[in-house]
Coordinates of C-alpha atoms and ligand atoms in Angstrom, one line a residue:
X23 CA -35.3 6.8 -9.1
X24 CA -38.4 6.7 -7.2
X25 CA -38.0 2.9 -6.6
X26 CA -34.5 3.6 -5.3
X27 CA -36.0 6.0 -3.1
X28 CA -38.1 3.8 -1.5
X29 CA -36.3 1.2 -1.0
X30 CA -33.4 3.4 0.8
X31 CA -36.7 4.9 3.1
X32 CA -37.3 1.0 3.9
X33 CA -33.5 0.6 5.0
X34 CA -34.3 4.3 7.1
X35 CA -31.3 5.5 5.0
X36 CA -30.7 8.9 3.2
X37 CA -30.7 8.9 -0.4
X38 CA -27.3 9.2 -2.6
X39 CA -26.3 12.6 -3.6
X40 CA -26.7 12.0 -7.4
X41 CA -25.9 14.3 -10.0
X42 CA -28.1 15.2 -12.6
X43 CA -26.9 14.9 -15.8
X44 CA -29.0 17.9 -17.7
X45 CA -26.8 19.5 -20.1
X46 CA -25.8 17.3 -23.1
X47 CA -22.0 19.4 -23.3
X48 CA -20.3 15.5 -24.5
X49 CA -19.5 17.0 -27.7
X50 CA -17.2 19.5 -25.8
X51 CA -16.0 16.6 -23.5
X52 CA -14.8 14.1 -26.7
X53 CA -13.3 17.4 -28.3
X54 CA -11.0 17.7 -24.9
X55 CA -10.4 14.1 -25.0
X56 CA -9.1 14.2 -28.0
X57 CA -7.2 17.0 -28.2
X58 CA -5.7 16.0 -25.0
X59 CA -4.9 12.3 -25.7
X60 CA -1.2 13.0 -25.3
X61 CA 0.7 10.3 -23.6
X62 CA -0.2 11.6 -20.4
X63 CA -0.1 7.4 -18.6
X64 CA 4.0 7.3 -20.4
X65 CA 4.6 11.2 -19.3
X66 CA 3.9 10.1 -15.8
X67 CA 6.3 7.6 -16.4
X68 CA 9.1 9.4 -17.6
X69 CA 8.4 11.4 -14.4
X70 CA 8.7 9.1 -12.2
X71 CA 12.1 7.5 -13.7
X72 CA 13.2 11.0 -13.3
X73 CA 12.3 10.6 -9.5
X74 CA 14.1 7.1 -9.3
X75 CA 16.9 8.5 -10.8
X76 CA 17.5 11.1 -8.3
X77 CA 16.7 8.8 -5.0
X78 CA 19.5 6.5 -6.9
X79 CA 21.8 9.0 -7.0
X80 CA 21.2 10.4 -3.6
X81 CA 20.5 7.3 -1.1
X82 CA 21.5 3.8 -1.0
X83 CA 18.9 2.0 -1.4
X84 CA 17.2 -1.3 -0.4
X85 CA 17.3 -4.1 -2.8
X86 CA 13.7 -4.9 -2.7
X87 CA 12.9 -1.1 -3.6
X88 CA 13.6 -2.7 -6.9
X89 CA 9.6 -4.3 -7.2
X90 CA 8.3 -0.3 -6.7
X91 CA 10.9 1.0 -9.1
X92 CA 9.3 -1.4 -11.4
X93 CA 6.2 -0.8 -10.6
X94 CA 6.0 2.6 -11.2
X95 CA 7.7 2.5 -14.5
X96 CA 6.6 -0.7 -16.3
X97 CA 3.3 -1.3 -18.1
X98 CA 2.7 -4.5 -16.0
X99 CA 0.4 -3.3 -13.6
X100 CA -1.9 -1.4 -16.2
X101 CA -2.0 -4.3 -18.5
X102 CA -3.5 -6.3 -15.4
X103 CA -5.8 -3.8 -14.4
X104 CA -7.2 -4.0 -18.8
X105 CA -7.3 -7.7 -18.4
X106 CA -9.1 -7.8 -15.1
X107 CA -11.5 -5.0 -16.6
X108 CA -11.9 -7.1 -19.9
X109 CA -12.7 -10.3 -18.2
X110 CA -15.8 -8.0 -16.3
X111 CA -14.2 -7.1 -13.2
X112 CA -15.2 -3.0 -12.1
X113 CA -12.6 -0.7 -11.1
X114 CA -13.7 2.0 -9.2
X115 CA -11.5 5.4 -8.3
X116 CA -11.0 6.7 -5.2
X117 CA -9.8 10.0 -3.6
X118 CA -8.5 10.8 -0.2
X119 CA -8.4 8.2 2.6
X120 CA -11.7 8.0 3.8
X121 CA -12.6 5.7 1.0
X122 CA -13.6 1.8 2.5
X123 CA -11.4 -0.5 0.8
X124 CA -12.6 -3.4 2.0
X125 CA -16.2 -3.2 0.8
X126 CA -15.0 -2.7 -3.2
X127 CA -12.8 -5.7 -2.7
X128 CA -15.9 -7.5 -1.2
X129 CA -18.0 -6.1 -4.0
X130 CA -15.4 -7.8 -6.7
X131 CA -13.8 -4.9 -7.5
X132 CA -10.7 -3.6 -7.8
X133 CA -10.3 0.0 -5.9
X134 CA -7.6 2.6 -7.4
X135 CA -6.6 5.6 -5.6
X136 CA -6.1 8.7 -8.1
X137 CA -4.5 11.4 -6.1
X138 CA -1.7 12.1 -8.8
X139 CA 1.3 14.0 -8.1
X140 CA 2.1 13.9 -12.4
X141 CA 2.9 17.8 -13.1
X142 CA 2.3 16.7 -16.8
X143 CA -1.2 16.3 -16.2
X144 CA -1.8 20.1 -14.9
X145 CA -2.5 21.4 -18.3
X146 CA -5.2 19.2 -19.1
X147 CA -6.4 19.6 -15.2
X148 CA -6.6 23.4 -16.0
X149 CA -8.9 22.7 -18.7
X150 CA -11.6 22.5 -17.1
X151 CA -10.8 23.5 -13.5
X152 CA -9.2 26.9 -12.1
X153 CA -5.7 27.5 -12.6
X154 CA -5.7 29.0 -9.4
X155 CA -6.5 25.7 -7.8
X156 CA -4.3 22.9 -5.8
X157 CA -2.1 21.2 -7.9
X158 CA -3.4 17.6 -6.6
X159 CA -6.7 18.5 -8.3
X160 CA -5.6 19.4 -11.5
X161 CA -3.3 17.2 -11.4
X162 CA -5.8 14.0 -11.1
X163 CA -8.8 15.3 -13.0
X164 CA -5.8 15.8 -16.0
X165 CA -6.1 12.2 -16.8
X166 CA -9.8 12.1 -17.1
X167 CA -9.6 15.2 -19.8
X168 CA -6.8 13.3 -21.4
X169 CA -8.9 10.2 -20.9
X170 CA -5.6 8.5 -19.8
X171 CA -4.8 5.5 -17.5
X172 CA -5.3 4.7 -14.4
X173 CA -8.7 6.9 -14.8
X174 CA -9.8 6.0 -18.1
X175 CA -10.2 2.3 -17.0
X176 CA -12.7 3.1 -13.7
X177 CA -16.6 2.2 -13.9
X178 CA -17.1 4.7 -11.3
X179 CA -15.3 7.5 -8.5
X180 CA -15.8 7.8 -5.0
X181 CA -15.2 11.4 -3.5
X182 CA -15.3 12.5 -0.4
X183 CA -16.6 16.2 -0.5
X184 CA -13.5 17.4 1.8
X185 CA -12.2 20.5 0.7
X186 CA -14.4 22.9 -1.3
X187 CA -12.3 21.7 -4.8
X188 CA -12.9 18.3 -3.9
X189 CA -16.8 19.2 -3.7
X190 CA -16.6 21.1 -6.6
X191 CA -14.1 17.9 -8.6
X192 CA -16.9 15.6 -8.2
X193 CA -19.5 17.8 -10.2
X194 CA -16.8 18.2 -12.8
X195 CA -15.3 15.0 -13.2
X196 CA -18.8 13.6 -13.6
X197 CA -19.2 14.9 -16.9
X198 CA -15.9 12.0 -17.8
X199 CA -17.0 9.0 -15.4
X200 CA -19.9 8.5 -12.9
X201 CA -18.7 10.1 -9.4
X202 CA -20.1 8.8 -6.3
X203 CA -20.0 11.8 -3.5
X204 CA -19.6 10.9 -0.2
X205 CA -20.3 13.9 2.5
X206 CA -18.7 14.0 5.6
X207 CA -19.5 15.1 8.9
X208 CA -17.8 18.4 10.0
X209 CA -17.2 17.2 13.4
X210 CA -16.0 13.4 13.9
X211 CA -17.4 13.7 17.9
X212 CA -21.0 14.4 17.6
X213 CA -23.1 11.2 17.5
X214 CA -25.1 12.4 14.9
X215 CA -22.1 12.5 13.1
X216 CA -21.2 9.1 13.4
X217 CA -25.0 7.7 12.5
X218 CA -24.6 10.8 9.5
X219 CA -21.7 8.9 8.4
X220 CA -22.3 5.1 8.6
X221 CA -25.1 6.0 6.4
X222 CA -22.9 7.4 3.5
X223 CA -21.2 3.9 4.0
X224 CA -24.2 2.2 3.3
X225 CA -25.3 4.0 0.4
X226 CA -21.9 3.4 -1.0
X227 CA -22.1 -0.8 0.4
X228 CA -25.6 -0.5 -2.4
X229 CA -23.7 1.5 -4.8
X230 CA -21.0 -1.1 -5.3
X231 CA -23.7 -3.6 -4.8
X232 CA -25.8 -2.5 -8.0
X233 CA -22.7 -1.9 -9.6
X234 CA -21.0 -5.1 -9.5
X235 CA -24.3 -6.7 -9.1
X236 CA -22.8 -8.6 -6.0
X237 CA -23.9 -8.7 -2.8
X238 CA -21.7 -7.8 0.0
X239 CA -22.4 -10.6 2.5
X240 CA -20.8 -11.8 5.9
X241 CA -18.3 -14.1 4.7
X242 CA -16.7 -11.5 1.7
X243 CA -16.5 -8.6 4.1
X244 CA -14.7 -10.6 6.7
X245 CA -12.7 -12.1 4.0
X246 CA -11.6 -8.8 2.6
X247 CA -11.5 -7.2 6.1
X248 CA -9.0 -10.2 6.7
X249 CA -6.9 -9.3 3.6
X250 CA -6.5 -5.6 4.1
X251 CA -5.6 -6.6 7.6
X252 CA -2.8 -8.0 6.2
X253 CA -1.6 -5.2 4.3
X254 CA -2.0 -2.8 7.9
X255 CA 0.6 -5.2 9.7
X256 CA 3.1 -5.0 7.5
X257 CA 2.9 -1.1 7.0
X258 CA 2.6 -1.1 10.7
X259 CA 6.0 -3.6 10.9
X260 CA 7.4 -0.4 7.9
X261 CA 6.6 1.7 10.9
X262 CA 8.0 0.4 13.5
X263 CA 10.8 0.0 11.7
X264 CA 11.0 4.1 11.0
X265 CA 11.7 4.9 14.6
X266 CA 15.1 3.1 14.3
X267 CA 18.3 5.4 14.6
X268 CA 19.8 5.9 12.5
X269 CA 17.1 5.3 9.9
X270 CA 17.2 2.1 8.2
X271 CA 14.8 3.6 5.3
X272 CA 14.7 7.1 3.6
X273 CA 11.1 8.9 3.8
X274 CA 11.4 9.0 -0.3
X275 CA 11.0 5.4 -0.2
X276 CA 8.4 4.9 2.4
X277 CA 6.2 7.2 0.6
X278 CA 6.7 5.4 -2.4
X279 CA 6.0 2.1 -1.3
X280 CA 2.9 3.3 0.6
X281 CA 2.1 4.9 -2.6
X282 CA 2.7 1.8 -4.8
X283 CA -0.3 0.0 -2.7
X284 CA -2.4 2.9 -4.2
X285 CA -2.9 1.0 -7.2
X286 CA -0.8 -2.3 -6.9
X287 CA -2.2 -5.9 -6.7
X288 CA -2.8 -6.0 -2.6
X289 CA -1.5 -9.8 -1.9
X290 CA 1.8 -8.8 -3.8
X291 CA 2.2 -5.3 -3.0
X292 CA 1.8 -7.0 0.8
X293 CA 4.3 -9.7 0.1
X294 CA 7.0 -7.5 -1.7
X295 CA 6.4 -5.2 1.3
X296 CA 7.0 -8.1 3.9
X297 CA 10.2 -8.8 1.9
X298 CA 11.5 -5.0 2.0
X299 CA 10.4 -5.5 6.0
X300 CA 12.9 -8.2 6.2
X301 CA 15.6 -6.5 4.3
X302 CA 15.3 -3.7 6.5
X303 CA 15.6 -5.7 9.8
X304 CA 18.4 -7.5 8.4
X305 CA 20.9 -4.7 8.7
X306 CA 20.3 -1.7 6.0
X307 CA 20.9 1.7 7.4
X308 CA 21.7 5.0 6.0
X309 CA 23.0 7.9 7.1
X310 CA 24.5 7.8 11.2
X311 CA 24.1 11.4 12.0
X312 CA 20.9 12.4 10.0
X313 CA 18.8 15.1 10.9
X314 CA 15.4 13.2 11.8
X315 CA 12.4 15.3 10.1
X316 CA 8.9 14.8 10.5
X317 CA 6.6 15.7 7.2
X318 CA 3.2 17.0 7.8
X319 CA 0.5 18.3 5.7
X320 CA -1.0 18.1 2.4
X321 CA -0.4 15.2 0.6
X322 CA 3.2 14.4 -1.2
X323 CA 2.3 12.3 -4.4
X324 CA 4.6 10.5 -6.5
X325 CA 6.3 11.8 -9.2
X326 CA 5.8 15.3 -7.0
X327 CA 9.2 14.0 -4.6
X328 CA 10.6 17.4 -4.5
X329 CA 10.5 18.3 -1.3
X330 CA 11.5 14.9 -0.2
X331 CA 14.5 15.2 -3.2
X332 CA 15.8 18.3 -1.2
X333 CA 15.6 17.4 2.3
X334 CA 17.1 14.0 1.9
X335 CA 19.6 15.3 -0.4
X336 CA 21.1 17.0 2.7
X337 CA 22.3 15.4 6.2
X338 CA 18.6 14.9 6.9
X339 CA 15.8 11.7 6.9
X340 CA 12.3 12.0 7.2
X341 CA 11.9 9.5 9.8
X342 CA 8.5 10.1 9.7
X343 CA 5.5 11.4 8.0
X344 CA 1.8 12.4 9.0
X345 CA 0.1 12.8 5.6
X346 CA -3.1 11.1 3.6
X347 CA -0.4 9.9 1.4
X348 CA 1.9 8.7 3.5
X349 CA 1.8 6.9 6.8
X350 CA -2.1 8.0 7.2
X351 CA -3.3 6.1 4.2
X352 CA -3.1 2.4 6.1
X353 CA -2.1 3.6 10.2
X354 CA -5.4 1.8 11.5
X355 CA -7.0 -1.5 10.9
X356 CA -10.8 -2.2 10.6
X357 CA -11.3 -3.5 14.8
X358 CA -13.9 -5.9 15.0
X359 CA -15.8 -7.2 18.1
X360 CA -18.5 -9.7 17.3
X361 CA -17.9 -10.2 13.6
X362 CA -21.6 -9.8 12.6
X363 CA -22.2 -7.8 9.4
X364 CA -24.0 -4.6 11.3
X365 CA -20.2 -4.6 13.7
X366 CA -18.2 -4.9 10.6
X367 CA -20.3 -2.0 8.8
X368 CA -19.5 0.1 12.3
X369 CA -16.1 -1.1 12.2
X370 CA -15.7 -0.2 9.0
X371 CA -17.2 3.3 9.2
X372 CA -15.5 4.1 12.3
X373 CA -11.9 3.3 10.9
X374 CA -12.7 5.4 7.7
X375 CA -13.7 8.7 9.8
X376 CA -12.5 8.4 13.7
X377 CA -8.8 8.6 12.7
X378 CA -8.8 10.7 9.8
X379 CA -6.3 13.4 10.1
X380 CA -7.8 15.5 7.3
X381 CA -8.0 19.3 7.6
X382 CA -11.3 19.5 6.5
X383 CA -12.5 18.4 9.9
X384 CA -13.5 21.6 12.4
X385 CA -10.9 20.6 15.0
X386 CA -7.6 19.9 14.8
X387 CA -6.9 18.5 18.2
X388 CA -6.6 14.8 17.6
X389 CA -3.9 15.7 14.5
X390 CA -1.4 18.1 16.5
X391 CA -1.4 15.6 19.8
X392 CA -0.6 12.7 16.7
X393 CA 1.8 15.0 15.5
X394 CA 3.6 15.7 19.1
X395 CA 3.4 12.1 19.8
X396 CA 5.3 11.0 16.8
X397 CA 8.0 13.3 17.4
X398 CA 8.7 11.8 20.6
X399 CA 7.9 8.3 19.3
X400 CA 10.5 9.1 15.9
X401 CA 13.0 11.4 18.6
X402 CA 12.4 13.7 15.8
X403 CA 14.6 17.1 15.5
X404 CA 12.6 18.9 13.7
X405 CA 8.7 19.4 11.7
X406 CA 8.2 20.5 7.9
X407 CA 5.1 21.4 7.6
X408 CA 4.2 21.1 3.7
X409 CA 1.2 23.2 2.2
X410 CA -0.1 22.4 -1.2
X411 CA -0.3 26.1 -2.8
X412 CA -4.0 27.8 -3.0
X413 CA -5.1 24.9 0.0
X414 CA -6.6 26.8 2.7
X415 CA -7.5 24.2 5.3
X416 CA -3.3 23.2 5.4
X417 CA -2.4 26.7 5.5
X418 CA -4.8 27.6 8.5
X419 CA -3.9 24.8 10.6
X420 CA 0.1 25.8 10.2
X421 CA -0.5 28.4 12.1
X422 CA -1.6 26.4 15.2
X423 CA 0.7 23.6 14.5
X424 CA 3.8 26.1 14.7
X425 CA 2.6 27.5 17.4
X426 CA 2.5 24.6 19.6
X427 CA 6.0 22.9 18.0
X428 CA 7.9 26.3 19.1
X429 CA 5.8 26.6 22.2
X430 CA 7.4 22.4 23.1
X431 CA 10.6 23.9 22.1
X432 CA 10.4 21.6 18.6
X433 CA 12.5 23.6 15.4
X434 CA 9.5 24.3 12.3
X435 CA 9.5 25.3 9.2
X436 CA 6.8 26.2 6.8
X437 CA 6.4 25.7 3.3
X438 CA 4.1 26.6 0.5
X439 CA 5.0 24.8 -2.8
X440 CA 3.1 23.5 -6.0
X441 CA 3.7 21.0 -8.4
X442 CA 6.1 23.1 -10.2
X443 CA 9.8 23.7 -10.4
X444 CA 10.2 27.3 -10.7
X445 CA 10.9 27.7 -6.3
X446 CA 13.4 24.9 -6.5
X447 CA 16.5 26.9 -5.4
X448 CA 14.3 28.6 -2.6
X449 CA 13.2 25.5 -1.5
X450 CA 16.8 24.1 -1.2
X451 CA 18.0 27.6 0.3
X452 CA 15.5 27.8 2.9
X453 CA 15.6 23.6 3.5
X454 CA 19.1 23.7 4.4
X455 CA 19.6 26.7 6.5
X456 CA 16.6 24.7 8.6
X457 CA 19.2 21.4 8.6
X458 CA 22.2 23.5 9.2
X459 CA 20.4 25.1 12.2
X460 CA 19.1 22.1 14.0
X461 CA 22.5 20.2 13.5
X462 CA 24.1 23.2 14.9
X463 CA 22.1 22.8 18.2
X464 CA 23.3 19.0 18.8
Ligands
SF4_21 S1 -5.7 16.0 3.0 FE1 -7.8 15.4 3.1 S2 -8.7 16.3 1.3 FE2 -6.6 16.4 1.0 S3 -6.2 14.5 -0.2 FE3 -5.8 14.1 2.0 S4 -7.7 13.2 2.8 FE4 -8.1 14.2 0.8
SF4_22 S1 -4.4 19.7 -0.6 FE1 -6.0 21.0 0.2 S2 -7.1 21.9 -1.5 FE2 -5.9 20.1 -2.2 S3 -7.3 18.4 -2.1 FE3 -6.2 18.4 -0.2 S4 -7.4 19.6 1.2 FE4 -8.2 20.0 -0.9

């Protein structure tokens, strides 16, 4: 400890926020485990056929959607992600979007993102976190209490202290699997915030580094800059391809290809994507006279499609989306300028935190003019504004986002929604009288 504390003093960095682990309560943890070890990895699953299912019914679909349908319903990925772990590679979880990709790749390891929109796993969640909590929580500290996959297999979990449960996961999901906090700055602007930053980035660069025990050098950063870069062009080809009218792709399947790249191989989940790309361009189209949507707000997670499920189920599209799950998670590449490691550790810090959409920022600025930009840029009709129940920081910004939508004249709706199905029919009610009303001014 001391050591490390040197050393970091040497580098003029701050020291990792560690957590102490002082209460021996494992006996308690196991007991959870196993009570809990319930087919939570199949349950999520069987929800996401469910969600398949639906889209089938309700859109015509791509043929290359076929890869993500797979994807989320076969075992293949996870039994890659075991091999890779058995043959010594780390895998290491991540939350939000703020998490630097390319320095676990260059680290050898494989990153996972865990945001989980699995309603199954809310009962374990609210084992041992508040029921009265957001549903993306619960939901994705329910696979560490059921010790389930894609959790069970990561050597370590980077958080970004965000919101106040996300502060308060970390401490808790510690007692499964070593957490790694990251802090963030409350204002992006401030220089001090930018220095404040970089040096979390570092501290997680040696993290990975001791970890892995692999040094992050020139040559792998730039190589994994390089293949990440690869993965922004073709999302940023997806969309391009969005503002088409009529829509050539239904916002149910954009969020579920982004969301495949959560945990997919990257080279394949970038070629399959290039392919879909292709597809797209070639001709497929839905709907002529759709209602063009944009989606903003907390974070829409596969199997969780529901709002999705009702709006494209009526004469509507989301033709675009500004959410962490969605479009947000790959909009900007890593910039480089000179290519030496100290610009690519800028480079990299800056694309993790300058565009970063997040509520938990003090100013919301930068994310409405993104938001009135897209809807000129997706000639959107209309904004639903999507609020993960009990989330403060989404529900205080609605109020400012409506205000300047009906202020540029732009139809809005609010919504307040969990992970559950019980508001269903008000959902749908209130959904379509929204569609009915907008196509009724055309
Ligand atoms: S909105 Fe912010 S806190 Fe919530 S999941 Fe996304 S990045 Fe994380
Ligand atoms: S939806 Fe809100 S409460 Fe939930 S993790 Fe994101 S910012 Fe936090």
């Amino acid at each position: 400890m001391i050591r490390r504390m040197l050393e970091a003093f040497q580098r003029s960095e701050d020291t990792p926020l560690e957590f102490d682990e002082r209460y021996n309560v494992g006996k308690r943890i196991e007991a959870r485990k196993r009570h809990h070890h319930d087919r939570l990895h199949e349950s999520w699953q069987d929800e996401n056929r469910q969600v398949i299912s639906q889209l089938k019914a309700l859109l015509e679909r791509p043929k290359a959607m076929q890869y993500y349908d797979d994807l989320f319903t076969t075992e293949t990925r996870l039994r890659e992600l075991e091999k890779a772990k058995k043959a010594g590679t780390r895998i290491i979880g991540t939350f939000c979007n703020m998490v630097p990709e390319e320095l676990i790749y260059a680290a050898g390891a494989i990153p996972l993102r865990l945001c989980s929109g699995c309603s199954h796993a809310l009962k374990c969640g609210e084992e041992a976190f508040p029921r009265d909590s957001c549903s993306l929580i619960k939901s994705s500290l329910g696979f560490a209490v059921a010790h389930a996959p894609f959790l069970s297999l990561c050597d370590a979990v980077v958080i970004p202290g965000t919101c106040d449960g996300k502060k308060k996961l970390g401490e808790v999901l510690n007692a499964y699997v070593k957490v790694w906090m990251i802090e963030l700055p409350q204002d992006k602007e401030r220089t001090n915030a930018k220095r404040f930053w970089l040096g979390e980035v570092r501290i997680l660069k040696g993290r990975l580094e001791r970890l892995t025990r692999r040094k992050i050098d020139r040559k792998s950063l730039l190589s994994t800059i390089g293949l990440l870069r690869k993965r922004y062009d073709v999302i940023r080809r997806l969309h391009e391809i969005r503002r088409s009218v009529p829509s050539k792709i239904s916002g149910s399947d954009a969020f579920m290809v982004i969301q495949a790249a959560f945990f997919d191989d990257v080279t394949r989940w970038t070629a399959e994507t290039v392919r879909l790309c292709a597809e797209l361009e070639g001709g497929h189209g839905i709907k002529e006279d759709s209602v063009r949507l944009l989606v903003t707000g907390s974070p829409i997670i596969m199997p969780n499609f529901k709002i999705p499920i009702i709006i494209e189920g009526f004469d509507a599209v989301i033709a675009m989306d500004e959410t962490c799950a969605g479009s947000e998670y790959m909009y900007d590449p890593v910039e480089l300028d000179e290519g030496t490691m100290q610009d690519m550790m800028n480079a990299i810090a800056e694309r993790y935190l300058m565009p970063s959409m997040c509520p938990c920022f003090v100013k919301s600025e930068d994310r409405i003019d993104k938001l009135l930009d897209f809807v000129e840029q997706y000639r959107i009709d209309g904004v639903i504004y999507h609020t993960q129940r009990l989330c403060l920081l989404f529900d205080i910004e609605s109020m400012k986002v409506r205000d300047v939508m009906e202020h540029n004249a732009v139809p809005f709706l609010s919504i307040n929604t969990d992970y559950s199905k019980e508001d269903l029919g008000q959902l749908r009610t209130r959904i379509e009288a929204f569609i009915e009303i907008i196509h009724s001014r055309r």
